[in-house]
mmCIF file of C-alpha atoms and ligand atoms in Angstrom:
data_model
loop_
_atom_site.group_PDB
_atom_site.id
_atom_site.type_symbol
_atom_site.label_atom_id
_atom_site.label_comp_id
_atom_site.label_asym_id
_atom_site.label_seq_id
_atom_site.Cartn_x
_atom_site.Cartn_y
_atom_site.Cartn_z
ATOM 1 C CA MET A 1313 -0.430 0.352 0.320
ATOM 2 C CA SER A 1314 1.425 3.401 -0.735
ATOM 3 C CA ASP A 1315 1.054 6.831 1.261
ATOM 4 C CA LYS A 1316 0.332 9.022 -2.070
ATOM 5 C CA ARG A 1317 -2.815 10.154 -2.171
ATOM 6 C CA VAL A 1318 -3.834 10.824 -5.601
ATOM 7 C CA LEU A 1319 -6.662 13.316 -6.558
ATOM 8 C CA VAL A 1320 -8.799 12.212 -10.321
ATOM 9 C CA THR A 1321 -10.634 15.232 -11.668
ATOM 10 C CA GLY A 1322 -13.467 13.911 -14.077
ATOM 11 C CA GLY A 1323 -12.977 10.262 -12.220
ATOM 12 C CA ALA A 1324 -16.655 9.168 -12.920
ATOM 13 C CA GLY A 1325 -15.974 9.608 -16.966
ATOM 14 C CA PHE A 1326 -14.564 7.343 -18.936
ATOM 15 C CA ILE A 1327 -11.446 7.677 -19.139
ATOM 16 C CA GLY A 1328 -11.655 9.557 -15.480
ATOM 17 C CA SER A 1329 -12.977 6.068 -13.810
ATOM 18 C CA HIS A 1330 -10.416 3.342 -15.529
ATOM 19 C CA LEU A 1331 -7.556 5.739 -14.362
ATOM 20 C CA CYS A 1332 -9.246 5.411 -10.844
ATOM 21 C CA LYS A 1333 -9.431 1.880 -11.142
ATOM 22 C CA LYS A 1334 -6.094 1.190 -12.060
ATOM 23 C CA LEU A 1335 -4.518 3.401 -9.617
ATOM 24 C CA LEU A 1336 -6.043 1.197 -7.239
ATOM 25 C CA GLU A 1337 -4.781 -1.672 -7.941
ATOM 26 C CA GLU A 1338 -1.194 -0.255 -7.880
ATOM 27 C CA GLY A 1339 -2.613 0.248 -3.914
ATOM 28 C CA GLN A 1340 -2.906 4.007 -4.188
ATOM 29 C CA LYS A 1341 -4.742 6.430 -2.121
ATOM 30 C CA VAL A 1342 -7.835 7.943 -4.486
ATOM 31 C CA ILE A 1343 -10.381 10.802 -4.685
ATOM 32 C CA CYS A 1344 -12.420 10.936 -7.461
ATOM 33 C CA LEU A 1345 -13.545 14.460 -7.728
ATOM 34 C CA ASP A 1346 -16.463 14.870 -10.550
ATOM 35 C CA ASN A 1347 -19.406 17.145 -11.132
ATOM 36 C CA TYR A 1348 -21.538 14.247 -12.936
ATOM 37 C CA PHE A 1349 -22.293 16.329 -16.237
ATOM 38 C CA THR A 1350 -20.808 13.575 -18.319
ATOM 39 C CA GLY A 1351 -20.050 11.351 -15.481
ATOM 40 C CA SER A 1352 -21.999 8.596 -13.800
ATOM 41 C CA GLN A 1353 -21.682 6.439 -10.812
ATOM 42 C CA GLU A 1354 -22.517 3.166 -12.508
ATOM 43 C CA ASN A 1355 -18.605 3.783 -13.674
ATOM 44 C CA VAL A 1356 -16.583 4.234 -10.577
ATOM 45 C CA SER A 1357 -19.556 2.028 -8.454
ATOM 46 C CA ASP A 1358 -17.561 -1.050 -8.712
ATOM 47 C CA LEU A 1359 -14.576 0.613 -7.194
ATOM 48 C CA LEU A 1360 -16.095 1.081 -4.026
ATOM 49 C CA GLN A 1361 -15.074 -1.895 -2.847
ATOM 50 C CA TYR A 1362 -11.545 -0.709 -2.280
ATOM 51 C CA PRO A 1363 -11.261 1.203 1.197
ATOM 52 C CA THR A 1364 -8.736 3.523 -0.339
ATOM 53 C CA PHE A 1365 -11.387 5.206 -2.712
ATOM 54 C CA THR A 1366 -13.318 8.313 -1.873
ATOM 55 C CA GLN A 1367 -15.688 10.506 -3.925
ATOM 56 C CA VAL A 1368 -16.280 14.186 -3.874
ATOM 57 C CA HIS A 1369 -19.238 15.759 -6.167
ATOM 58 C CA HIS A 1370 -17.623 18.514 -6.738
ATOM 59 C CA ASP A 1371 -16.850 21.260 -9.859
ATOM 60 C CA VAL A 1372 -13.709 22.577 -10.631
ATOM 61 C CA THR A 1373 -14.220 25.548 -11.979
ATOM 62 C CA LEU A 1374 -14.592 26.593 -8.325
ATOM 63 C CA PRO A 1375 -11.580 26.559 -5.959
ATOM 64 C CA MET A 1376 -11.222 23.123 -3.549
ATOM 65 C CA ASN A 1377 -8.487 22.621 -0.803
ATOM 66 C CA VAL A 1378 -7.294 19.100 -0.042
ATOM 67 C CA GLU A 1379 -3.424 17.827 0.918
ATOM 68 C CA ILE A 1380 -2.700 15.724 -1.645
ATOM 69 C CA ASP A 1381 0.537 14.764 -3.185
ATOM 70 C CA GLU A 1382 -0.827 13.410 -7.249
ATOM 71 C CA ILE A 1383 -2.724 15.216 -9.748
ATOM 72 C CA TYR A 1384 -4.772 13.508 -13.065
ATOM 73 C CA ASN A 1385 -6.803 16.741 -14.002
ATOM 74 C CA PHE A 1386 -9.190 15.439 -16.547
ATOM 75 C CA ALA A 1387 -12.926 17.608 -15.528
ATOM 76 C CA CYS A 1388 -13.797 18.680 -18.943
ATOM 77 C CA PRO A 1389 -16.726 17.108 -21.643
ATOM 78 C CA ALA A 1390 -15.592 15.775 -24.356
ATOM 79 C CA SER A 1391 -18.112 14.418 -27.054
ATOM 80 C CA PRO A 1392 -18.437 17.518 -29.008
ATOM 81 C CA VAL A 1393 -21.963 16.622 -28.813
ATOM 82 C CA HIS A 1394 -21.346 17.601 -24.710
ATOM 83 C CA TYR A 1395 -18.595 20.343 -25.237
ATOM 84 C CA GLN A 1396 -20.778 22.434 -27.396
ATOM 85 C CA TYR A 1397 -24.341 21.839 -25.346
ATOM 86 C CA ASP A 1398 -22.726 24.785 -22.986
ATOM 87 C CA PRO A 1399 -19.930 26.686 -24.429
ATOM 88 C CA VAL A 1400 -18.875 29.434 -22.287
ATOM 89 C CA LYS A 1401 -19.520 26.326 -18.961
ATOM 90 C CA THR A 1402 -16.569 23.917 -21.577
ATOM 91 C CA THR A 1403 -14.689 26.973 -21.669
ATOM 92 C CA LYS A 1404 -14.526 27.729 -18.128
ATOM 93 C CA THR A 1405 -14.334 24.304 -17.143
ATOM 94 C CA SER A 1406 -11.047 24.157 -19.044
ATOM 95 C CA VAL A 1407 -9.251 27.330 -18.000
ATOM 96 C CA LEU A 1408 -10.991 28.062 -14.448
ATOM 97 C CA GLY A 1409 -10.827 24.159 -14.038
ATOM 98 C CA ALA A 1410 -7.003 24.390 -14.700
ATOM 99 C CA MET A 1411 -5.854 27.290 -12.863
ATOM 100 C CA ASN A 1412 -7.883 26.056 -9.692
ATOM 101 C CA ILE A 1413 -6.195 22.189 -10.253
ATOM 102 C CA LEU A 1414 -2.917 24.226 -10.969
ATOM 103 C CA ASP A 1415 -3.304 25.883 -7.348
ATOM 104 C CA LEU A 1416 -3.929 23.330 -5.509
ATOM 105 C CA ALA A 1417 -0.829 21.930 -6.690
ATOM 106 C CA HIS A 1418 0.678 24.505 -6.019
ATOM 107 C CA GLN A 1419 -0.263 25.151 -2.157
ATOM 108 C CA SER A 1420 -0.060 21.592 -1.423
ATOM 109 C CA GLY A 1421 3.125 20.827 -2.843
ATOM 110 C CA ALA A 1422 1.782 17.974 -5.379
ATOM 111 C CA LYS A 1423 3.115 16.506 -9.397
ATOM 112 C CA ILE A 1424 0.291 17.831 -11.855
ATOM 113 C CA LEU A 1425 -0.827 15.563 -14.581
ATOM 114 C CA HIS A 1426 -3.138 17.036 -17.180
ATOM 115 C CA ALA A 1427 -4.910 15.859 -20.352
ATOM 116 C CA SER A 1428 -5.153 17.858 -23.260
ATOM 117 C CA THR A 1429 -6.314 17.319 -26.192
ATOM 118 C CA SER A 1430 -5.172 16.498 -30.851
ATOM 119 C CA GLU A 1431 -8.122 18.728 -30.743
ATOM 120 C CA VAL A 1432 -5.189 21.805 -29.337
ATOM 121 C CA TYR A 1433 -3.699 20.877 -33.253
ATOM 122 C CA GLY A 1434 -7.038 21.761 -34.980
ATOM 123 C CA ASP A 1435 -7.060 21.274 -39.104
ATOM 124 C CA PRO A 1436 -3.574 20.362 -38.784
ATOM 125 C CA LEU A 1437 -0.785 22.029 -41.131
ATOM 126 C CA ILE A 1438 1.605 18.637 -40.410
ATOM 127 C CA HIS A 1439 0.653 14.851 -40.673
ATOM 128 C CA PRO A 1440 1.227 13.011 -38.444
ATOM 129 C CA GLN A 1441 0.986 15.104 -36.026
ATOM 130 C CA GLN A 1442 3.630 16.257 -33.950
ATOM 131 C CA GLU A 1443 4.142 18.277 -30.350
ATOM 132 C CA GLU A 1444 5.833 20.814 -32.388
ATOM 133 C CA HIS A 1445 3.287 21.835 -34.897
ATOM 134 C CA TRP A 1446 1.196 25.181 -33.113
ATOM 135 C CA GLY A 1447 -1.970 23.951 -34.453
ATOM 136 C CA ASN A 1448 -4.141 25.136 -37.039
ATOM 137 C CA VAL A 1449 -7.744 25.895 -34.630
ATOM 138 C CA ASN A 1450 -10.337 28.611 -35.648
ATOM 139 C CA PRO A 1451 -10.678 30.348 -32.683
ATOM 140 C CA ILE A 1452 -14.422 31.398 -33.240
ATOM 141 C CA GLY A 1453 -15.738 28.189 -34.544
ATOM 142 C CA ILE A 1454 -17.969 25.897 -32.638
ATOM 143 C CA ARG A 1455 -15.262 24.240 -31.904
ATOM 144 C CA ALA A 1456 -13.324 26.833 -30.177
ATOM 145 C CA CYS A 1457 -14.750 26.899 -26.646
ATOM 146 C CA TYR A 1458 -13.312 23.314 -26.083
ATOM 147 C CA ASP A 1459 -9.856 23.387 -28.697
ATOM 148 C CA GLU A 1460 -8.890 27.072 -27.878
ATOM 149 C CA GLY A 1461 -10.125 26.228 -23.665
ATOM 150 C CA LYS A 1462 -7.585 23.012 -24.606
ATOM 151 C CA ARG A 1463 -4.817 25.585 -25.753
ATOM 152 C CA CYS A 1464 -5.025 27.718 -22.777
ATOM 153 C CA ALA A 1465 -5.367 25.199 -20.368
ATOM 154 C CA GLU A 1466 -1.564 24.250 -21.839
ATOM 155 C CA THR A 1467 -0.753 27.759 -21.528
ATOM 156 C CA LEU A 1468 -1.811 27.718 -18.069
ATOM 157 C CA CYS A 1469 0.314 24.592 -17.352
ATOM 158 C CA PHE A 1470 3.333 25.934 -18.637
ATOM 159 C CA ASP A 1471 3.313 29.348 -17.179
ATOM 160 C CA TYR A 1472 2.923 27.307 -13.696
ATOM 161 C CA TYR A 1473 6.100 25.772 -14.315
ATOM 162 C CA ARG A 1474 7.991 28.737 -15.101
ATOM 163 C CA LYS A 1475 6.665 31.156 -12.541
ATOM 164 C CA TYR A 1476 5.674 28.614 -9.478
ATOM 165 C CA ASP A 1477 8.305 25.786 -10.425
ATOM 166 C CA VAL A 1478 5.387 23.569 -10.630
ATOM 167 C CA ASP A 1479 5.947 19.673 -11.486
ATOM 168 C CA VAL A 1480 3.250 19.592 -14.065
ATOM 169 C CA LYS A 1481 3.148 17.042 -17.370
ATOM 170 C CA VAL A 1482 1.045 17.833 -20.303
ATOM 171 C CA ILE A 1483 -0.456 14.999 -22.175
ATOM 172 C CA ARG A 1484 -2.115 14.991 -25.919
ATOM 173 C CA ILE A 1485 -4.779 12.335 -25.934
ATOM 174 C CA PHE A 1486 -6.092 10.876 -28.968
ATOM 175 C CA ASN A 1487 -9.094 10.165 -30.349
ATOM 176 C CA THR A 1488 -9.782 7.246 -27.037
ATOM 177 C CA TYR A 1489 -12.525 4.510 -26.822
ATOM 178 C CA GLY A 1490 -13.696 1.414 -24.615
ATOM 179 C CA PRO A 1491 -16.236 0.440 -22.441
ATOM 180 C CA ASN A 1492 -17.793 3.084 -19.838
ATOM 181 C CA MET A 1493 -18.134 5.793 -22.729
ATOM 182 C CA HIS A 1494 -21.525 6.489 -22.365
ATOM 183 C CA PRO A 1495 -24.307 5.288 -25.306
ATOM 184 C CA GLN A 1496 -25.175 8.582 -25.732
ATOM 185 C CA ASP A 1497 -21.849 9.883 -25.878
ATOM 186 C CA GLY A 1498 -22.244 11.544 -29.502
ATOM 187 C CA ARG A 1499 -18.936 10.528 -30.388
ATOM 188 C CA VAL A 1500 -18.009 7.988 -33.359
ATOM 189 C CA VAL A 1501 -17.002 4.394 -31.770
ATOM 190 C CA SER A 1502 -19.328 4.581 -29.918
ATOM 191 C CA ASN A 1503 -22.243 5.276 -31.091
ATOM 192 C CA PHE A 1504 -21.591 3.074 -34.306
ATOM 193 C CA ILE A 1505 -21.456 0.759 -32.460
ATOM 194 C CA VAL A 1506 -24.774 1.919 -30.262
ATOM 195 C CA GLN A 1507 -26.276 1.897 -33.914
ATOM 196 C CA ALA A 1508 -24.566 -1.588 -35.169
ATOM 197 C CA LEU A 1509 -26.067 -3.231 -31.934
ATOM 198 C CA LYS A 1510 -29.567 -1.509 -32.245
ATOM 199 C CA GLY A 1511 -29.675 -2.214 -36.655
ATOM 200 C CA GLU A 1512 -30.369 1.588 -36.572
ATOM 201 C CA ASP A 1513 -29.036 3.590 -39.607
ATOM 202 C CA ILE A 1514 -24.624 4.371 -38.935
ATOM 203 C CA THR A 1515 -24.131 8.176 -39.111
ATOM 204 C CA ILE A 1516 -21.534 8.905 -41.367
ATOM 205 C CA TYR A 1517 -21.079 12.812 -40.891
ATOM 206 C CA GLY A 1518 -19.899 14.230 -44.117
ATOM 207 C CA ASP A 1519 -18.879 11.551 -47.539
ATOM 208 C CA GLY A 1520 -17.012 9.470 -44.501
ATOM 209 C CA LYS A 1521 -13.781 10.151 -45.833
ATOM 210 C CA GLN A 1522 -11.862 11.923 -42.320
ATOM 211 C CA THR A 1523 -9.609 9.630 -40.813
ATOM 212 C CA ARG A 1524 -9.299 10.163 -37.097
ATOM 213 C CA SER A 1525 -6.501 7.358 -34.657
ATOM 214 C CA PHE A 1526 -8.369 5.218 -32.666
ATOM 215 C CA CYS A 1527 -6.624 4.075 -29.031
ATOM 216 C CA TYR A 1528 -7.549 1.568 -26.730
ATOM 217 C CA ILE A 1529 -8.529 2.629 -23.158
ATOM 218 C CA ASP A 1530 -5.818 0.370 -21.744
ATOM 219 C CA ASP A 1531 -3.109 1.511 -23.396
ATOM 220 C CA LEU A 1532 -3.981 4.729 -23.220
ATOM 221 C CA VAL A 1533 -3.949 4.486 -19.255
ATOM 222 C CA ASN A 1534 -0.895 2.738 -19.531
ATOM 223 C CA GLY A 1535 0.542 5.918 -20.910
ATOM 224 C CA ILE A 1536 -0.359 8.052 -18.860
ATOM 225 C CA ILE A 1537 0.834 6.448 -15.682
ATOM 226 C CA ARG A 1538 4.430 6.000 -17.311
ATOM 227 C CA MET A 1539 4.201 9.826 -18.170
ATOM 228 C CA MET A 1540 3.350 11.208 -14.446
ATOM 229 C CA GLN A 1541 6.427 8.473 -13.255
ATOM 230 C CA THR A 1542 8.374 11.339 -15.174
ATOM 231 C CA GLU A 1543 11.195 13.111 -13.614
ATOM 232 C CA LYS A 1544 10.161 16.863 -13.070
ATOM 233 C CA GLY A 1545 11.175 19.185 -15.761
ATOM 234 C CA PHE A 1546 10.451 17.246 -17.689
ATOM 235 C CA ILE A 1547 6.719 18.163 -18.768
ATOM 236 C CA GLY A 1548 6.013 17.322 -22.572
ATOM 237 C CA PRO A 1549 3.701 17.641 -24.255
ATOM 238 C CA VAL A 1550 3.922 13.699 -25.104
ATOM 239 C CA ASN A 1551 1.140 12.454 -27.765
ATOM 240 C CA LEU A 1552 -0.280 9.772 -26.541
ATOM 241 C CA GLY A 1553 -2.502 7.995 -29.563
ATOM 242 C CA ASN A 1554 -2.756 5.340 -31.319
ATOM 243 C CA PRO A 1555 -0.578 5.340 -34.670
ATOM 244 C CA GLY A 1556 -2.606 3.394 -37.141
ATOM 245 C CA GLU A 1557 -5.499 5.648 -39.076
ATOM 246 C CA PHE A 1558 -8.530 5.044 -40.484
ATOM 247 C CA THR A 1559 -11.206 6.877 -42.811
ATOM 248 C CA ILE A 1560 -14.634 6.992 -40.760
ATOM 249 C CA LEU A 1561 -16.231 5.379 -43.569
ATOM 250 C CA GLU A 1562 -13.362 2.134 -42.710
ATOM 251 C CA LEU A 1563 -14.376 2.714 -38.930
ATOM 252 C CA ALA A 1564 -18.596 2.051 -40.230
ATOM 253 C CA GLU A 1565 -17.442 -1.071 -41.907
ATOM 254 C CA LYS A 1566 -15.854 -2.430 -39.901
ATOM 255 C CA VAL A 1567 -18.346 -2.231 -36.768
ATOM 256 C CA VAL A 1568 -21.017 -3.813 -38.943
ATOM 257 C CA GLY A 1569 -18.987 -6.500 -39.445
ATOM 258 C CA LEU A 1570 -17.653 -7.209 -35.984
ATOM 259 C CA ALA A 1571 -20.904 -6.457 -34.600
ATOM 260 C CA ARG A 1572 -22.377 -8.573 -37.440
ATOM 261 C CA SER A 1573 -25.070 -6.312 -37.932
ATOM 262 C CA VAL A 1574 -27.513 -5.563 -40.775
ATOM 263 C CA SER A 1575 -27.457 -1.654 -39.957
ATOM 264 C CA LYS A 1576 -26.876 0.736 -43.599
ATOM 265 C CA ILE A 1577 -24.695 3.303 -43.554
ATOM 266 C CA VAL A 1578 -25.826 6.939 -44.086
ATOM 267 C CA PHE A 1579 -24.989 10.053 -45.199
ATOM 268 C CA LYS A 1580 -25.331 13.460 -42.855
ATOM 269 C CA PRO A 1581 -23.740 16.662 -42.789
ATOM 270 C CA LEU A 1582 -20.515 17.121 -42.140
ATOM 271 C CA PRO A 1583 -20.594 19.335 -38.600
ATOM 272 C CA PRO A 1584 -18.102 22.746 -39.710
ATOM 273 C CA ASP A 1585 -14.510 22.623 -38.233
ATOM 274 C CA ASP A 1586 -14.770 19.202 -38.500
ATOM 275 C CA PRO A 1587 -10.769 17.963 -38.976
ATOM 276 C CA LYS A 1588 -9.766 16.105 -42.570
ATOM 277 C CA GLN A 1589 -7.402 13.701 -40.699
ATOM 278 C CA ARG A 1590 -5.671 13.190 -37.415
ATOM 279 C CA GLN A 1591 -3.249 10.581 -36.968
ATOM 280 C CA PRO A 1592 -0.517 10.893 -33.738
ATOM 281 C CA ASP A 1593 3.567 10.564 -34.206
ATOM 282 C CA ILE A 1594 4.173 9.107 -30.894
ATOM 283 C CA SER A 1595 8.656 9.120 -31.081
ATOM 284 C CA LEU A 1596 8.576 11.444 -28.320
ATOM 285 C CA ALA A 1597 5.886 8.891 -26.067
ATOM 286 C CA LYS A 1598 8.247 6.389 -27.372
ATOM 287 C CA ALA A 1599 11.582 7.567 -27.342
ATOM 288 C CA LYS A 1600 10.643 9.276 -22.825
ATOM 289 C CA ILE A 1601 8.492 6.887 -21.792
ATOM 290 C CA GLY A 1602 8.866 3.737 -23.937
ATOM 291 C CA TRP A 1603 5.284 3.522 -24.483
ATOM 292 C CA VAL A 1604 3.856 2.314 -27.480
ATOM 293 C CA PRO A 1605 0.084 0.700 -27.982
ATOM 294 C CA GLU A 1606 -1.372 -2.584 -28.274
ATOM 295 C CA VAL A 1607 -4.110 -3.609 -28.742
ATOM 296 C CA CYS A 1608 -5.175 -3.113 -32.828
ATOM 297 C CA LEU A 1609 -8.636 -1.617 -33.818
ATOM 298 C CA ASP A 1610 -10.017 -5.043 -34.415
ATOM 299 C CA GLU A 1611 -9.280 -6.124 -30.821
ATOM 300 C CA GLY A 1612 -10.604 -3.160 -29.012
ATOM 301 C CA ILE A 1613 -13.568 -2.353 -31.286
ATOM 302 C CA GLU A 1614 -14.524 -6.253 -30.000
ATOM 303 C CA ARG A 1615 -14.005 -5.786 -26.373
ATOM 304 C CA THR A 1616 -16.143 -2.298 -26.500
ATOM 305 C CA ILE A 1617 -19.027 -4.107 -28.474
ATOM 306 C CA ALA A 1618 -18.893 -6.938 -25.112
ATOM 307 C CA TYR A 1619 -19.910 -4.343 -22.847
ATOM 308 C CA PHE A 1620 -22.262 -2.294 -25.233
ATOM 309 C CA LYS A 1621 -24.480 -5.816 -25.530
ATOM 310 C CA LYS A 1622 -24.347 -5.619 -21.510
ATOM 311 C CA VAL A 1623 -24.994 -2.278 -21.208
ATOM 312 C CA LEU A 1624 -27.591 -2.134 -23.452
ATOM 313 C CA ILE A 1625 -30.043 -5.037 -22.371
HETATM 314 P P1 NAD B 1809 -15.947 11.675 -20.297
HETATM 315 O O1 NAD B 1809 -17.075 13.057 -20.362
HETATM 316 O O2 NAD B 1809 -16.197 10.905 -20.375
HETATM 317 O O3 NAD B 1809 -15.156 12.451 -18.740
HETATM 318 C C1 NAD B 1809 -15.086 14.063 -18.335
HETATM 319 C C2 NAD B 1809 -15.580 13.221 -17.110
HETATM 320 O O4 NAD B 1809 -15.820 15.116 -16.109
HETATM 321 C C3 NAD B 1809 -17.061 13.651 -16.832
HETATM 322 O O5 NAD B 1809 -17.138 12.821 -15.527
HETATM 323 C C4 NAD B 1809 -17.251 15.153 -16.316
HETATM 324 O O6 NAD B 1809 -18.711 14.612 -15.243
HETATM 325 C C5 NAD B 1809 -16.515 15.682 -15.312
HETATM 326 N N1 NAD B 1809 -16.271 16.993 -16.064
HETATM 327 C C6 NAD B 1809 -16.983 17.760 -17.132
HETATM 328 N N2 NAD B 1809 -16.652 19.454 -16.768
HETATM 329 C C7 NAD B 1809 -16.241 19.160 -15.126
HETATM 330 C C8 NAD B 1809 -16.546 19.996 -13.696
HETATM 331 N N3 NAD B 1809 -16.775 21.555 -14.770
HETATM 332 N N4 NAD B 1809 -16.808 19.485 -12.707
HETATM 333 C C9 NAD B 1809 -16.077 18.509 -12.790
HETATM 334 N N5 NAD B 1809 -16.141 17.496 -13.680
HETATM 335 C C10 NAD B 1809 -16.095 18.243 -14.233
HETATM 336 O O7 NAD B 1809 -14.883 12.193 -21.467
HETATM 337 P P2 NAD B 1809 -13.496 11.439 -21.231
HETATM 338 O O8 NAD B 1809 -13.090 11.014 -22.867
HETATM 339 O O9 NAD B 1809 -13.232 10.476 -20.032
HETATM 340 O O10 NAD B 1809 -11.992 12.466 -21.347
HETATM 341 C C11 NAD B 1809 -12.224 12.901 -20.388
HETATM 342 C C12 NAD B 1809 -10.204 13.721 -20.630
HETATM 343 O O11 NAD B 1809 -9.852 13.493 -21.306
HETATM 344 C C13 NAD B 1809 -11.121 15.614 -20.620
HETATM 345 O O12 NAD B 1809 -10.296 16.610 -20.310
HETATM 346 C C14 NAD B 1809 -10.936 15.486 -22.118
HETATM 347 O O13 NAD B 1809 -10.741 16.428 -23.155
HETATM 348 C C15 NAD B 1809 -9.465 14.709 -22.656
HETATM 349 N N6 NAD B 1809 -9.500 13.896 -23.673
HETATM 350 C C16 NAD B 1809 -10.567 12.730 -23.929
HETATM 351 C C17 NAD B 1809 -10.008 12.153 -24.936
HETATM 352 C C18 NAD B 1809 -10.682 10.807 -25.809
HETATM 353 O O14 NAD B 1809 -10.667 10.084 -26.764
HETATM 354 N N7 NAD B 1809 -11.560 10.453 -24.911
HETATM 355 C C19 NAD B 1809 -9.266 12.682 -26.009
HETATM 356 C C20 NAD B 1809 -8.549 13.761 -25.531
HETATM 357 C C21 NAD B 1809 -8.691 14.520 -24.193
HETATM 358 N N1 UDP B 1810 -18.298 11.249 -36.644
HETATM 359 C C1 UDP B 1810 -19.988 10.457 -37.597
HETATM 360 N N2 UDP B 1810 -20.595 10.376 -37.246
HETATM 361 C C2 UDP B 1810 -20.767 10.188 -35.543
HETATM 362 C C3 UDP B 1810 -20.246 10.764 -34.840
HETATM 363 C C4 UDP B 1810 -19.322 11.591 -35.208
HETATM 364 O O1 UDP B 1810 -19.196 10.760 -39.085
HETATM 365 O O2 UDP B 1810 -22.192 9.871 -35.487
HETATM 366 C C5 UDP B 1810 -17.327 11.609 -37.391
HETATM 367 C C6 UDP B 1810 -17.019 13.124 -36.879
HETATM 368 O O3 UDP B 1810 -17.577 13.918 -37.635
HETATM 369 C C7 UDP B 1810 -15.726 13.302 -37.010
HETATM 370 C C8 UDP B 1810 -15.105 11.764 -36.486
HETATM 371 O O4 UDP B 1810 -16.064 11.334 -36.816
HETATM 372 O O5 UDP B 1810 -15.144 13.535 -38.022
HETATM 373 C C9 UDP B 1810 -14.776 11.445 -34.797
HETATM 374 O O6 UDP B 1810 -15.978 12.374 -34.184
HETATM 375 P P1 UDP B 1810 -15.931 12.197 -32.650
HETATM 376 O O7 UDP B 1810 -16.749 13.360 -32.384
HETATM 377 O O8 UDP B 1810 -15.805 11.251 -32.543
HETATM 378 O O9 UDP B 1810 -13.814 13.231 -32.025
HETATM 379 P P2 UDP B 1810 -13.165 14.062 -32.923
HETATM 380 O O10 UDP B 1810 -14.367 15.387 -34.136
HETATM 381 O O11 UDP B 1810 -13.620 15.374 -31.720
HETATM 382 O O12 UDP B 1810 -11.913 14.049 -33.336
#
């Protein structure tokens, strides 16, 4: 058993719940902080068996005070449907949330890992995306509340390091999927799987030629924990994602095949500012934290289908 007290903000969400579980399995004391906007109690109900697990209902836009050794800052809606629902609140969560959590890290001398995103690259001008790319983001579009909020949060992380010597780490997560995604999350993998299992039309936005790179949750969590273990002064940002690149049409066909579904594929309007291609260059993650993802898309989709078959009953 470790004496370390670890705070996971957004701990009842998709990634946060897997992270809490892994940390508890490793013997850490975990505080899961969430406002339950997109997260759920079901995601963490099996963690209540750990006496070292505590839940706090709190909103990161408000200051907080707790004695803590390590912080994983994951609070923020990540699906376009949910972050566009109240875009002002999304910016507040990203920016005020990051400030409050960085203040907490500063006061308590805690190490902090912040969850940033491939969205900081916007509709990228470099392919695959390397950490040096400054991005191509529309600052006034419908994705800006999230993209610019996350960019500002990165700025804050680096300034808290330079100004206050806070031990900060920044990861840029590329599209990640797996069990504990909400059936109504709205992101592409969960949408397609739920549609396929229900025999509903598979909704491709646009012509389906846009690409994404999909990382299975277990791989991502391993990378997150390795990054937290790096020495002080190594801030990143580090890309974490699976470099396998697929068109959205390829993904749809794969999901229909693996789910043995009768669903047909239909095409809907493409939302504004939808990035055309996305693929992480993970050379830095390989070199600095010895991380490469191991779960291929077919295997990850099969595991995720098995999860949704249980929750959709
Ligand atoms: P999620 O929506 O499942 O989880 C987000 C969690 O944060 C939820 O439990 C939600 O209730 C909580 N939350 C939201 N606003 C909050 C607030 N103001 N105060 C406290 N809690 C709040 O999404 P996820 O996929 O698990 O994403 C987690 C983090 O990882 C986010 O910061 C997201 O930007 C980042 N990320 C995720 C992906 C991905 O592909 N899943 C990609 C890039 C970045
Ligand atoms: N998408 C789609 N159908 C859906 C949901 C999403 O075709 O039901 C597309 C979306 O337009 C985008 C890609 O899939 O091109 C990934 O979308 P998601 O919302 O998962 O993540 P992001 O756009 O933030 O990468």
